[in-house]
Amino acid sequence: MKLRKLFVAALLLMAGLVQVSAQDMTLPQDKNVRVGKLDNGLTYYIRHNNYPEKVANYYIAQKVGSVQEEESQRGLAHLLEHMAFNGTDHFKDNLLQEYLQSIGVEYGRNLNAYTSTDQTVYFFTDVPSTRQTAVDSCMMILKDWSNGISLTEEAINAERDIVHNEYRMRIIGLQKILETLLPKLYPGSLYGERFPIGLMSVIDGCSPETLRAYYRKWYRPDNQAIIVVGDIDVDYIEGKIKSLFSDIKVPADAAKVEIVPVPDNDEGIYLVGKDKEQQMSIILAAMKHDAFPDEMKQSMQYLVFDYMRNVFGDMMSARFAEEAQKPDCPFMQAGANDEQFLVSRSKDALTLQVVPREGKDVEGLAAAMRELKRVHDFGFTATEYERARSEYLSQIEKAYNNREKTPSNSFCQEYVQNFINAEPIVSIEDQHQLMQQIAPMIPVEAVNELAKQLISLTDSNFVCLAAVTEKEGKQYYQPEDMKRAIDAVRQEKLEAYVDNVKQEPLMAEAPKAGTIKKEETNAALGFTKLTLSNGATVLMKKTDFNADEIVFSATADGGNSVLPNPESGDVQLASIVLSQSALGSFMTTDLQKALAGKQCGTQFSLSNDSHGLTGTTTPKDLETFMQLIHLDFTKVAKDEKAVSNIINLVATQLKNISQNNEAVFEDSVMSTTYGNNPVYRVPTAEQVEAISYDRVLDNWKKLFGNAANFTFTFVGNYDEAQLRQFICQYIASLPSKGKKDLKAGDLRTFVKGNVTNNFKKKMENPQAQAQEMWRSNEVPFTLENDVLTDVATRILDMMYNREIREKLSAAYHAGAEGSLDVEAGKAFVTISGVGKLNPEKAAQAVPEFQKGMKATIAAPNQEDLNKAKQILLKQADVDAKTNGYWRRIMNRYNRYGLDFHTDYKKVVESMNAQKISQFLQNVLLKSGHHVEVTMMPE
Ligand SMILES: [Zn+2]
């Protein structure tokens, strides 16, 4: 499709809009970011931002990726990305990573990189910014990445296996199918030959010089952007960029980054890809069209276009969701969005995604296509559009209200998008103002006109890919079957969609309000505790972290352990079934329509020893949110259609779970640890299909029938008087039988002593997995033990990464996991070494877990200990400014009488080698409980 046509609707609108917005046709660029360009072409973005405080984020983005590779370099854009962490001019070997960790930057979470077809981006985030030497070092790292990666032969050779291990881990199922079929999805385009993971023959065998050639050719200032956002001095950073980067020269004959075209296809492309590790069918149908030209993205048209495709996607989702609930609908889920066509930035496509019902692939695709055609023929209704528009505006409103607390990282990502894809940088203030003016002016007819153009009813530029589960003896449909079905839908005569909307209010009448009986304050943690007339407890803490956020939870003791057959699907999937149920006479679909434009929602949660609700809302929508809570406790009712759809989806996923190596391994670890206890196994498809809705609702009555057992927690920027009034109205009014705790039982059945489970499994992509777990059940639940567990785990994690990934190159990921948990009042601690290993190196790698544990007990690595402490201390400051953190702290205090906040940093500071060593020896190892599970390919 040609773009000009696509713009007609938007342009027509603009004509009427100019006077209203009294704005230039060019979008205003955010003034709070300093954007500049050096003479050598290096672009930079610098912004001071205070959220989170005292830290900053550093990015380097390059406009190059795997499409710039030569045939002999396939995969080297990605290998190069790995090499950036293995020696640079100023940070030899692993020093870069070690240095960042030493100032509190967590590897993986705060330090990472990614490579795609058109971009390669590196970043480290939440770096302490108060010390100038640290800021200077961070700038030096960016400089090294831009042109000082060492690329020694030794380091390259050590990294080959790590990338190969990553290939084993990642390229399975849909990824494998895409890798195989990419040339057919992109006939005549280089994109078809440049899947970023590349060729393993190149990774294993390329000469170092081939890699260096790619680096020299493409990593140049004119292809790079430096982005620094955080609690920093903008002038200082700009000076640094100038002094560090200005001297880098770009050769006069430097190769240009060319746009890689994606040719049109006159004939439809229909493909069926099979893979044994693809758990369920997923079908994509893309209707290609030209991408919005970069040079026009700074215009008001683009803002309008982007808004229209946004609400289009939103309305399609709602239609598909409603359709999927019909008992004979052959798809379980579908969505359609106008976005980049798979991996190519030069082409966009309206992309339909369908998850069909089992055995109904072709019918599912056709049914989803039919809904698109219905929109093509008749458009959306005014009421659908009204909801989508108010939802859109409500989200902008929320972002606007929370603008003082926009995280630094979202600015960074915005600037990466500006640099790579020319996306505009409009401040949230301007966006809010513009959209409030523009959105109400855009009629549903304009969106319908756009939809008509996006939804193509011919085979030209049509690309359809089915990814299906490969099974022995299974009969497959052919690409022609999909083509025939699509052709038939295109000819159908359809009827317009009818939007049924319930006009009544959520609650017919307000419940009889109760009162607040008692009030206490907790000075240390700064919250108020109320006891209500019905016996319910309320904890509330007012904060100003986010102007437009209130987080909530309701919890009570009990959970799965007080229900009959806790291993059954009725119990294991109860939270999903309840969250998909009706409230009063409002079915799930009615509820979604009624809540459009409101930021509120609740989720049921059940664990082994507790149950409750969680949710988030805004001050404006607080009353609706309180009504939802009231209804969740009093009016849950059957929505057979919604629940049968979700059960179907879960069961289909579970049917082929034996093909999923990851899931099989996890399940083996759990069944070995808990002696085959069914509560801790992955439920089977049969169990899920046997769910009885009546039993789920009986259980709900038992768990949620007595408000006196619950603690309701509110943290955020509420109006005190208003919240109190709502609490009396909607929570103190909940039915109650007086406080009668459902005493949680203990479902745990830990195996004792030393247990080993080494097994073999048939695999498509041979990959070994190992978990070495130490456990103690004799450990008090205290702040000190919690911190000890965390620090010890981090020390082991760094050691395993160093020994198994870096030294042996035996894994893409090797590390440690650990936690101190409490269930039914009894605490237990587990620490595990975990690794996804190259099978050929597994025998060498697995003993490293034990070795590392012994070495750490003998003498914990002091540097790693310091790094772990720095990471926790820094994170503590960041966390303490979030509402979710306080919800956790208050609930823990209320439930266990333990203050995990006040002394936290003091306890972290007090960590030393002796304490770690004693904890691991006397608490963890002394118990004698140890589980080893390994899975090897057959
Ligand atoms: Zn990688």
mmCIF file of C-alpha atoms in Angstrom, residues 516 519-522 525-530 532 537-543 711-716 718-725 727 890:
data_model
loop_
_atom_site.group_PDB
_atom_site.id
_atom_site.type_symbol
_atom_site.label_atom_id
_atom_site.label_comp_id
_atom_site.label_asym_id
_atom_site.label_seq_id
_atom_site.Cartn_x
_atom_site.Cartn_y
_atom_site.Cartn_z
ATOM 1 C CA ILE A 516 -13.780 2.871 62.295
ATOM 2 C CA GLU A 519 -6.957 3.688 65.370
ATOM 3 C CA GLU A 520 -3.224 3.276 66.028
ATOM 4 C CA THR A 521 -0.173 4.813 64.433
ATOM 5 C CA ASN A 522 3.170 3.213 63.769
ATOM 6 C CA LEU A 525 7.200 2.942 59.583
ATOM 7 C CA GLY A 526 4.840 5.900 59.317
ATOM 8 C CA PHE A 527 1.521 4.187 58.799
ATOM 9 C CA THR A 528 -1.907 4.160 60.432
ATOM 10 C CA LYS A 529 -3.723 1.002 61.457
ATOM 11 C CA LEU A 530 -7.505 0.993 61.650
ATOM 12 C CA LEU A 532 -13.266 -1.465 61.479
ATOM 13 C CA THR A 537 -7.942 -4.362 59.653
ATOM 14 C CA VAL A 538 -6.762 -1.500 57.432
ATOM 15 C CA LEU A 539 -3.182 -0.255 57.039
ATOM 16 C CA MET A 540 -2.712 3.067 55.289
ATOM 17 C CA LYS A 541 0.313 5.136 54.405
ATOM 18 C CA LYS A 542 0.128 8.394 52.494
ATOM 19 C CA THR A 543 3.071 9.069 50.176
ATOM 20 C CA THR A 711 -5.882 -6.834 56.331
ATOM 21 C CA PHE A 712 -6.495 -4.158 53.672
ATOM 22 C CA THR A 713 -3.438 -2.085 52.804
ATOM 23 C CA PHE A 714 -3.407 1.242 50.925
ATOM 24 C CA VAL A 715 -0.214 3.122 50.037
ATOM 25 C CA GLY A 716 -0.091 6.199 47.836
ATOM 26 C CA TYR A 718 -4.860 9.489 48.496
ATOM 27 C CA ASP A 719 -6.981 12.139 50.065
ATOM 28 C CA GLU A 720 -7.133 11.112 53.711
ATOM 29 C CA ALA A 721 -10.740 12.107 54.458
ATOM 30 C CA GLN A 722 -11.983 10.588 51.218
ATOM 31 C CA LEU A 723 -10.205 7.290 51.707
ATOM 32 C CA ARG A 724 -11.586 6.995 55.232
ATOM 33 C CA GLN A 725 -15.079 7.615 53.975
ATOM 34 C CA ILE A 727 -13.223 2.513 53.783
ATOM 35 C CA MET A 890 3.804 -2.886 56.174
#
